């Protein structure tokens, strides 16, 4: 019997027990007597807790109670913001033995962290700037990002993978230029290299990427240079960070908003925050020795709660992406054009069975729910048109969204001539450490720097150094790419027909692969629910998402609303807004059962979700003039 099959059989008995209890059981993690005596689990014990296949995250009620009041004294660190950096800070601090709380106004990854390019990259463009501008700072950024790129992929192998990216060349100078540049990218990566870059002839390139135009810019294709970067499922990686932090002992709470800071009357140092639970409307005080502001684009509004005269740290930039059908790009090969006719970068990447294309980089205002405008969508369509041999139609846009990049300006810097693509850590107000800027790829090291600053600010006493550079996230430990075969062989999908009759269905390859990659080694828990609770039906035609996932995420991943599920726990809203809209009634029905919603709450959830989907400018809900994109 294979290792994965043996493990799945062992896990199945645990999952059945958890399922039978409605997923509400909090199993005691394996902590040794020495750990109990010291008050902190050892590093190895922490790894066992996080990787324990039977562990269940504490309920939201327990997490909120851990934040309230001062029964055990103040928290060491209270994190504001549940994006990649905020959840990274919570995980880093908790695994150092510190008492940590985290609050997020909306949901984990509800902002910039779910609206990324989905790439884990070192920054080829930064390398170009470093070489031609003789800029050692840019070179350091590339070195650092390549180190973190490899680490992110290794720590969440089920959610991240290497992706080959093709760069088309339409004259021999471009062939030499890009070949040399990307070989240098390989050289800089060193031992962190994913795979070597290489040149492909024009004929080989078209075979690898059938929709690639053989003529462009009025010239014939001379070939392509293919290099490798990483790709991820960003919001599921973010949710994985939050759940891993919860298992490590952090009290993480989504849909909880900081309304004001608590200050020491004598020193005026920040000693906590007044928090509103946006689900119940109740407010409470959470005390902490240090508050870490990791609110991304909204970090300035958090800073102004402490000091209304605080100078801005954020220069917001809009990044728009669109999703097209899978036939625009082959599975397993991306297309990146480093410099279009107006100097911008454009790309087409396979992602979760569809094609993601982008991006723009333009100034924007900060808003909780940014929307792409039609000009930005048309720019992307026009740009990719120049490199494809198929007609690119506006009506093929399944979803389009905008994300806000929080480009950072250091308020303590003497000049602000260049906006930093690196991150900035600052403590302008006593007790409030702000971390902003950077990018998804470097979230872990950003979190490490923020925790180091918090330890210094609060004179905290961690039990060990940072260990997150070699810490697998929940579901990632001992995950294998072949895990889906065990799922397909051992489980069926029991489905209720429209007439109420229960019928068995095959756990087909598409569903099994999806569960394996989305949940890692915990995928069998979802498969168990699909089999034992008759929740094996697909939520949307053409997509592998199962009804069982809604129940699982409500029980185990703090999924508190329909939007939480369609946007972050699954990616339906980002992949296909029409499919997400059709799936909503069933999603709300299952969540209503899990969370005991009444009819009024269900109606409210439907209304909010419909309004949310309207912001994704697919061809179904956008008002546009086709022009040449018929």
XYZ file of C-alpha atoms in Angstrom:
630
model
C 0.000 0.000 0.000
C 1.331 3.492 -0.903
C 2.337 5.972 1.801
C -0.443 8.359 0.795
C -3.061 5.597 0.870
C -1.918 4.455 4.315
C -2.044 7.984 5.615
C -5.489 8.574 4.178
C -6.861 5.432 5.831
C -5.438 6.572 9.164
C -6.882 10.048 8.742
C -10.308 8.827 7.653
C -11.229 7.482 11.085
C -10.359 10.836 12.654
C -12.323 12.788 10.068
C -15.409 10.629 10.569
C -15.306 11.366 14.289
C -14.859 15.077 13.701
C -17.638 15.114 11.092
C -19.971 13.254 13.388
C -19.550 15.979 15.978
C -20.230 18.732 13.459
C -16.571 19.704 13.299
C -16.905 21.571 16.594
C -14.422 19.459 18.563
C -11.148 21.082 19.612
C -8.629 18.292 19.909
C -5.812 18.756 22.393
C -2.475 19.142 20.591
C 0.422 16.904 21.636
C 2.384 19.037 24.102
C 4.978 17.422 26.364
C 5.154 17.865 30.133
C 8.270 19.988 29.684
C 6.312 22.293 27.373
C 3.550 22.668 29.950
C 6.054 23.423 32.656
C 7.747 26.170 30.658
C 4.456 27.637 29.431
C 5.614 27.449 25.786
C 5.619 24.465 23.456
C 8.999 23.629 21.954
C 9.656 24.240 18.280
C 9.282 20.535 17.522
C 6.024 20.355 19.466
C 4.717 23.310 17.471
C 5.485 21.509 14.244
C 3.648 18.436 15.538
C 0.631 20.545 16.496
C 0.455 22.257 13.103
C 0.986 19.043 11.155
C -1.283 16.869 13.307
C -3.880 15.493 10.843
C -6.495 15.325 13.620
C -6.108 18.928 14.832
C -9.078 21.287 14.530
C -8.752 25.068 14.779
C -10.424 26.686 17.813
C -13.934 27.986 17.160
C -14.514 31.656 16.407
C -16.227 32.046 19.797
C -13.154 30.715 21.598
C -10.891 32.987 19.570
C -12.934 36.049 20.470
C -12.971 35.145 24.162
C -9.173 34.861 24.072
C -8.970 38.483 22.894
C -11.348 39.984 25.447
C -10.191 41.571 28.696
C -7.162 40.949 30.860
C -7.726 37.657 32.686
C -4.253 36.409 31.717
C -2.703 39.828 31.307
C -2.306 41.671 28.016
C -1.367 39.988 24.756
C 2.228 40.415 23.681
C 1.165 41.475 20.177
C -2.161 42.479 18.650
C -2.087 42.413 14.835
C -4.441 44.642 12.842
C -5.038 43.211 9.358
C -5.592 39.664 8.147
C -3.844 39.731 4.780
C -0.681 37.818 3.933
C 1.571 40.021 6.055
C -0.769 40.239 9.054
C -1.368 36.484 9.184
C 2.357 35.989 8.638
C 3.066 38.197 11.671
C 0.567 36.231 13.788
C 2.166 32.912 12.780
C 5.722 34.145 13.320
C 4.954 35.609 16.754
C 2.932 32.599 17.917
C 5.684 30.171 16.913
C 8.159 32.237 18.946
C 6.075 31.545 22.044
C 4.441 34.978 22.233
C 0.773 35.600 23.074
C -0.782 36.890 19.878
C -4.149 38.163 18.697
C -5.195 39.224 15.206
C -8.281 41.097 14.027
C -9.420 41.667 10.445
C -12.240 44.053 9.508
C -13.545 41.855 6.684
C -12.189 38.378 6.003
C -8.707 36.911 5.797
C -7.291 37.908 2.400
C -10.313 40.084 1.579
C -8.158 42.930 0.278
C -4.995 43.065 -1.788
C -3.847 39.556 -0.833
C -6.660 37.856 -2.790
C -6.320 40.171 -5.815
C -2.707 39.527 -6.722
C -1.112 38.392 -9.977
C -0.864 34.900 -8.406
C 2.884 34.862 -9.118
C 5.624 34.148 -6.595
C 8.521 35.879 -8.274
C 11.964 37.308 -7.759
C 11.399 40.291 -10.031
C 12.973 40.048 -13.475
C 12.307 43.766 -14.074
C 14.108 44.700 -10.844
C 17.140 42.737 -12.059
C 17.097 44.710 -15.328
C 16.996 47.974 -13.351
C 19.810 46.767 -11.111
C 22.082 45.952 -14.068
C 21.439 49.019 -16.213
C 21.096 51.426 -13.311
C 24.030 49.929 -11.386
C 21.606 49.826 -8.467
C 22.757 47.489 -5.716
C 19.525 48.114 -3.786
C 17.449 46.653 -6.628
C 19.823 43.685 -6.849
C 19.384 43.013 -3.126
C 15.605 43.024 -3.664
C 15.966 40.310 -6.322
C 18.290 38.170 -4.188
C 15.911 38.441 -1.266
C 12.761 37.728 -3.291
C 14.317 34.665 -4.953
C 15.235 33.275 -1.534
C 11.672 33.786 -0.315
C 10.167 32.460 -3.576
C 11.709 29.054 -2.989
C 10.668 29.102 0.669
C 7.000 29.913 -0.037
C 6.740 27.035 -2.512
C 8.379 24.573 -0.115
C 6.235 25.625 2.862
C 2.923 25.224 0.990
C 3.622 22.719 -1.818
C -0.072 21.926 -2.343
C -0.926 25.579 -3.041
C 2.214 26.649 -4.934
C 4.167 25.337 -7.912
C 6.790 26.321 -10.455
C 5.397 27.773 -13.694
C 7.302 28.109 -16.989
C 6.839 31.546 -18.555
C 7.469 32.193 -22.254
C 8.893 35.491 -23.503
C 8.369 36.007 -27.271
C 11.208 37.515 -29.340
C 10.559 39.150 -32.714
C 14.141 39.931 -33.696
C 17.496 38.341 -32.972
C 18.562 41.183 -30.688
C 15.595 40.388 -28.412
C 16.565 36.692 -28.443
C 20.093 37.497 -27.246
C 18.943 40.198 -24.816
C 16.284 38.096 -23.075
C 18.389 34.926 -23.137
C 21.276 36.690 -21.417
C 18.976 38.487 -18.964
C 17.141 35.338 -17.955
C 20.370 33.359 -17.653
C 21.499 36.059 -15.238
C 18.184 35.554 -13.366
C 19.108 31.851 -13.095
C 22.590 32.767 -11.875
C 21.293 35.139 -9.210
C 18.843 32.446 -8.012
C 21.746 30.033 -7.428
C 20.674 27.145 -5.196
C 17.178 28.663 -5.086
C 16.740 28.012 -8.813
C 13.441 26.353 -9.782
C 14.497 25.227 -13.300
C 16.958 26.489 -15.904
C 15.725 28.924 -18.545
C 16.153 27.968 -22.211
C 15.596 29.146 -25.775
C 12.974 27.584 -28.070
C 12.807 28.103 -31.818
C 9.745 29.727 -33.396
C 8.356 26.329 -34.447
C 8.933 24.786 -31.012
C 7.357 27.822 -29.368
C 4.146 27.596 -31.386
C 3.915 23.885 -30.575
C 4.228 24.706 -26.863
C 1.870 27.703 -27.040
C -0.551 27.122 -29.962
C -2.279 30.522 -29.730
C 1.027 32.436 -29.932
C 1.206 34.631 -33.040
C 4.003 33.798 -35.487
C 4.073 37.461 -36.512
C 3.958 40.531 -34.296
C 5.183 44.117 -34.287
C 5.268 43.720 -38.075
C 8.018 41.092 -37.667
C 8.251 37.315 -37.662
C 8.686 35.378 -34.418
C 12.334 34.394 -33.978
C 11.764 32.204 -30.951
C 11.070 32.455 -27.250
C 13.002 32.280 -24.007
C 11.262 30.286 -21.280
C 12.094 30.869 -17.619
C 10.470 29.750 -14.345
C 8.763 31.568 -11.517
C 6.258 30.357 -8.929
C 2.470 30.452 -8.982
C 0.007 30.193 -6.079
C -3.616 30.155 -5.027
C -3.212 33.376 -3.074
C -6.306 33.574 -0.851
C -6.189 29.899 0.077
C -2.529 30.371 1.007
C -3.598 33.340 3.156
C -6.379 31.341 4.850
C -3.829 28.561 5.409
C -1.581 31.077 7.185
C -4.473 32.179 9.437
C -5.424 28.592 10.320
C -1.792 27.610 10.920
C -1.400 30.598 13.237
C -4.577 29.532 15.078
C -3.192 26.029 15.598
C 0.070 27.546 16.852
C -1.876 29.439 19.539
C -2.761 32.803 17.975
C -6.289 34.127 18.518
C -7.306 35.124 14.977
C -10.669 36.801 14.387
C -12.088 37.858 11.044
C -15.003 40.304 10.659
C -13.676 42.233 13.669
C -12.775 45.908 13.306
C -10.566 48.220 15.329
C -12.662 51.303 16.119
C -10.143 53.098 18.345
C -6.889 52.602 20.226
C -6.484 52.338 23.980
C -3.720 54.539 25.397
C -1.918 54.721 28.705
C -3.055 57.938 30.365
C 0.393 58.787 31.628
C 2.745 57.858 28.771
C 0.184 57.935 25.901
C 1.644 54.645 24.669
C -0.861 52.456 22.828
C -1.828 49.516 25.063
C -4.593 47.882 23.026
C -7.663 48.537 20.926
C -11.434 48.802 21.086
C -12.774 46.167 18.704
C -16.189 45.703 17.145
C -17.352 42.220 16.128
C -19.019 43.045 12.817
C -21.096 39.852 12.899
C -22.697 40.428 16.311
C -22.242 44.206 16.608
C -20.720 43.773 20.087
C -17.653 45.778 21.112
C -14.849 44.800 23.497
C -11.364 45.857 24.584
C -8.245 43.862 23.729
C -5.037 44.810 25.564
C -1.554 44.257 24.152
C 2.009 45.331 24.850
C 2.489 46.159 21.154
C 0.061 46.661 18.263
C 1.280 45.745 14.767
C -0.451 47.615 11.955
C -0.502 45.306 8.904
C -3.579 46.764 7.223
C -2.086 46.985 3.725
C -3.577 49.878 1.719
C -5.520 50.931 4.828
C -2.497 51.235 7.123
C -2.646 55.054 6.950
C -6.209 55.123 8.301
C -5.074 52.870 11.183
C -2.095 55.155 11.865
C -4.386 58.187 11.943
C -6.387 56.566 14.753
C -3.217 56.971 16.817
C -2.168 60.326 15.406
C -4.559 62.287 13.195
C -1.613 64.294 11.813
C 0.369 61.241 10.639
C 1.958 61.725 7.207
C 0.878 59.220 4.508
C 2.978 56.085 4.027
C 0.973 54.647 1.139
C 1.067 55.538 -2.537
C -1.710 53.266 -3.888
C -1.438 51.673 -7.320
C -4.200 49.797 -9.149
C -3.539 46.383 -10.668
C -6.335 45.066 -12.907
C -6.601 41.431 -14.033
C -9.064 39.605 -16.252
C -9.951 35.913 -16.552
C -10.490 34.291 -19.945
C -11.394 30.732 -21.007
C -8.686 28.088 -20.856
C -8.202 27.919 -24.643
C -6.336 31.229 -24.656
C -3.298 29.603 -23.050
C -2.097 25.991 -22.733
C -2.117 24.305 -19.350
C 1.279 24.636 -17.700
C 2.781 27.464 -19.794
C 2.490 31.217 -19.274
C 3.228 34.073 -21.662
C 4.955 37.232 -20.420
C 5.791 40.257 -22.557
C 8.224 42.403 -20.541
C 7.670 45.536 -22.608
C 4.603 46.306 -24.722
C 4.413 49.211 -27.173
C 3.587 51.625 -24.324
C 6.268 50.188 -22.036
C 4.031 48.170 -19.723
C 4.266 44.462 -18.886
C 1.482 42.129 -19.988
C 1.038 38.434 -19.259
C -1.269 35.466 -19.783
C -1.034 32.645 -17.271
C -2.942 29.387 -16.803
C -4.641 29.449 -13.391
C -7.076 26.941 -11.880
C -8.271 25.762 -15.284
C -8.697 29.230 -16.800
C -6.421 31.975 -18.190
C -5.553 35.031 -16.123
C -4.304 38.100 -18.021
C -3.028 41.469 -16.855
C -1.945 43.794 -15.576
C -2.169 47.552 -15.178
C -0.157 49.799 -12.897
C -1.887 53.137 -12.426
C -2.527 55.501 -9.544
C -5.817 55.025 -7.726
C -7.740 56.033 -4.642
C -8.043 53.704 -1.672
C -11.442 52.028 -1.421
C -12.615 48.865 0.357
C -13.897 47.328 -2.896
C -11.944 48.602 -5.917
C -13.481 48.047 -9.348
C -11.695 47.862 -12.712
C -12.746 50.457 -15.244
C -13.448 49.578 -18.846
C -10.380 51.381 -20.202
C -8.086 49.165 -18.111
C -9.836 45.998 -19.258
C -9.615 47.138 -22.879
C -5.907 47.920 -22.480
C -5.236 44.332 -21.379
C -7.334 42.906 -24.225
C -5.601 45.127 -26.795
C -2.139 44.301 -25.439
C -2.559 40.513 -25.566
C -4.198 40.795 -29.021
C -0.823 41.792 -30.458
C 0.739 38.468 -29.440
C -2.001 35.948 -30.226
C -3.264 34.385 -33.444
C -6.860 34.186 -32.171
C -9.437 36.923 -31.824
C -9.646 38.279 -28.269
C -13.244 39.126 -27.421
C -14.622 41.248 -24.596
C -17.486 38.780 -24.347
C -15.000 36.086 -23.267
C -14.104 37.906 -20.043
C -15.396 35.620 -17.282
C -14.284 37.898 -14.464
C -12.274 41.084 -13.991
C -11.029 42.621 -10.777
C -8.818 45.347 -9.406
C -6.379 45.143 -6.504
C -4.595 47.974 -4.697
C -0.831 47.666 -4.319
C 0.265 49.467 -1.134
C 3.515 50.963 -2.417
C 5.325 52.343 0.598
C 6.918 55.687 1.399
C 9.022 55.736 4.546
C 7.703 58.665 6.650
C 11.106 58.937 8.339
C 13.034 59.193 5.056
C 14.668 62.529 4.240
C 13.381 62.446 0.676
C 10.611 60.601 -1.131
C 11.949 60.750 -4.658
C 11.480 57.041 -5.259
C 8.621 54.988 -3.930
C 9.908 51.766 -2.429
C 9.013 48.380 -3.883
C 10.519 46.971 -0.693
C 8.699 46.986 2.629
C 8.913 49.585 5.375
C 8.749 48.969 9.139
C 8.118 52.048 11.259
C 7.186 52.958 14.845
C 6.230 56.632 14.768
C 3.832 56.350 17.691
C 4.820 54.451 20.874
C 3.331 50.958 20.903
C 2.241 50.983 17.238
C 4.538 49.230 14.736
C 3.510 49.600 11.074
C 4.594 47.175 8.351
C 3.649 47.954 4.748
C 4.850 47.776 1.148
C 6.622 44.700 -0.191
C 4.854 41.949 -2.096
C 3.252 38.529 -1.622
C 6.523 36.720 -2.334
C 8.264 38.299 0.636
C 5.389 38.172 3.160
C 7.315 35.800 5.474
C 10.406 37.966 5.832
C 8.217 41.081 6.140
C 6.454 39.402 9.049
C 9.804 38.459 10.615
C 10.996 42.075 10.463
C 7.720 43.316 11.966
C 7.886 40.831 14.858
C 11.532 41.768 15.516
C 10.472 45.431 15.707
C 7.548 44.567 18.018
C 9.819 42.581 20.332
C 12.157 45.574 20.586
C 9.285 48.033 21.110
C 7.534 46.034 23.818
C 10.657 44.506 25.382
C 9.069 41.100 24.793
C 10.655 37.767 25.665
C 10.176 35.177 22.913
C 11.054 31.582 23.752
C 12.933 31.028 20.475
C 14.063 32.687 17.266
C 11.964 32.902 14.095
C 11.249 29.409 12.669
C 8.877 30.226 9.798
C 11.563 29.863 7.122
C 11.227 26.115 7.519
C 7.651 25.602 8.673
C 5.099 23.813 6.535
C 1.637 25.342 6.590
C -1.446 23.330 7.487
C -2.082 20.660 4.846
C 1.422 20.914 3.396
C 3.381 18.452 5.534
C 4.042 15.170 3.671
C 1.772 16.250 0.831
C 2.507 14.499 -2.460
C 1.334 15.366 -5.986
C -0.056 11.821 -6.236
C -2.373 12.291 -3.245
C -5.376 12.810 -5.532
C -5.165 9.196 -6.735
C -5.855 7.905 -3.220
C -8.837 10.264 -2.962
C -10.219 9.083 -6.298
C -9.815 5.440 -5.329
C -11.189 5.563 -1.789
C -14.098 8.017 -1.886
C -17.370 8.519 -3.699
C -19.433 11.684 -3.967
C -22.896 11.052 -2.548
C -25.325 13.528 -4.092
C -28.925 14.494 -3.452
C -30.854 14.833 -6.703
C -33.450 17.571 -7.169
C -36.078 15.040 -6.156
C -34.289 14.332 -2.877
C -32.980 10.921 -3.902
C -29.397 10.136 -2.849
C -27.226 8.843 -5.681
C -23.505 7.965 -5.705
C -21.076 9.748 -7.996
C -17.472 9.089 -8.906
C -14.742 11.061 -7.160
C -13.395 11.942 -10.588
C -9.878 13.140 -11.347
C -10.846 16.830 -11.610
C -12.555 16.867 -8.206
C -9.820 14.782 -6.546
C -7.022 16.986 -7.930
C -8.846 20.126 -6.842
C -9.333 18.857 -3.274
C -5.708 17.722 -3.068
C -4.341 21.085 -4.178
C -6.793 23.247 -2.238
C -6.636 21.401 1.106
C -3.435 19.365 0.924
C -3.336 16.404 3.293
C -6.635 17.578 4.825
C -8.447 16.931 1.525
C -9.789 13.631 2.804
C -11.765 15.488 5.474
C -13.680 17.220 2.694
C -14.031 13.939 0.800
C -15.413 12.314 3.965
C -18.102 15.008 4.257
C -18.956 14.585 0.575
C -19.368 10.865 1.084
C -20.976 10.655 4.526
C -23.205 13.730 4.504
C -24.496 13.526 0.919
C -22.736 16.756 -0.033
C -20.885 15.463 -3.084
C -22.653 17.505 -5.748
C -20.788 20.145 -7.737
C -21.674 23.746 -6.933
C -21.275 25.030 -10.493
C -21.220 23.363 -13.892
C -17.701 23.069 -15.287
C -15.951 23.649 -11.955
C -14.731 21.029 -9.429
C -15.997 22.792 -6.292
C -18.159 20.517 -4.111
C -20.972 21.249 -1.661
C -18.881 19.528 1.028
C -16.339 22.332 0.844
C -18.890 24.873 2.072
C -19.578 22.794 5.191
C -15.885 22.072 5.733
C -14.854 25.734 5.433
C -17.627 26.832 7.804
C -16.407 24.325 10.405
C -12.653 24.533 9.929
C -11.658 27.735 8.130
C -13.709 30.539 9.715
C -15.945 30.928 6.646
C -18.643 33.261 8.000
C -20.410 34.539 4.877
C -21.294 33.607 1.319
C -18.733 36.130 0.051
C -16.060 34.484 2.212
C -16.688 31.249 0.338
C -17.111 32.389 -3.280
C -14.152 34.791 -3.118
C -11.591 33.366 -0.676
C -12.266 29.733 0.367
C -13.081 28.861 -3.244
C -12.147 31.106 -6.182
C -15.435 31.046 -8.088
C -15.964 34.819 -7.988
C -12.517 35.376 -9.489
C -12.788 32.591 -12.070
C -16.351 33.047 -13.300
C -18.793 35.519 -11.755
C -21.761 33.993 -13.591
C -20.974 30.528 -12.204
C -20.567 32.023 -8.709
C -23.958 33.718 -8.999
C -25.665 30.443 -9.970
C -23.989 28.639 -7.052
C -25.029 31.210 -4.428
C -28.451 29.780 -3.411
C -26.970 26.377 -2.550
C -23.929 27.895 -0.827
C -26.179 30.048 1.363
C -28.421 27.075 2.116
C -25.472 25.035 3.414
C -24.005 27.949 5.386
C -27.432 28.588 6.911
C -27.441 25.015 8.215
C -23.895 25.337 9.586
C -24.377 28.770 11.227
C -28.104 28.588 12.081
C -29.091 31.545 9.904
C -32.713 32.605 9.776
C -34.510 33.586 6.553
C -33.713 37.261 7.066
C -29.956 36.568 7.311
C -30.093 34.334 4.243
C -31.786 37.077 2.234
C -29.175 39.587 3.435
C -26.351 37.237 2.422
C -27.795 36.855 -1.071
C -28.117 40.613 -1.511
C -24.562 41.325 -0.315
C -23.079 38.580 -2.488
C -24.918 39.779 -5.604
C -23.666 43.330 -5.010
C -20.134 41.984 -4.483
C -20.205 40.073 -7.776
C -21.299 43.207 -9.614
C -17.844 44.666 -8.907
C -16.241 41.888 -10.994
C -16.717 43.312 -14.472
C -17.312 40.148 -16.460
C -19.039 40.321 -19.828
C -22.237 39.249 -18.056
C -22.520 42.213 -15.711
C -20.415 44.953 -17.322
C -21.817 47.856 -19.287
C -19.473 48.366 -22.176
C -19.243 49.293 -25.810
C -17.687 46.398 -27.694
C -15.705 48.372 -30.213
C -13.494 45.866 -31.998
C -13.965 43.226 -29.281
C -17.217 41.696 -30.589
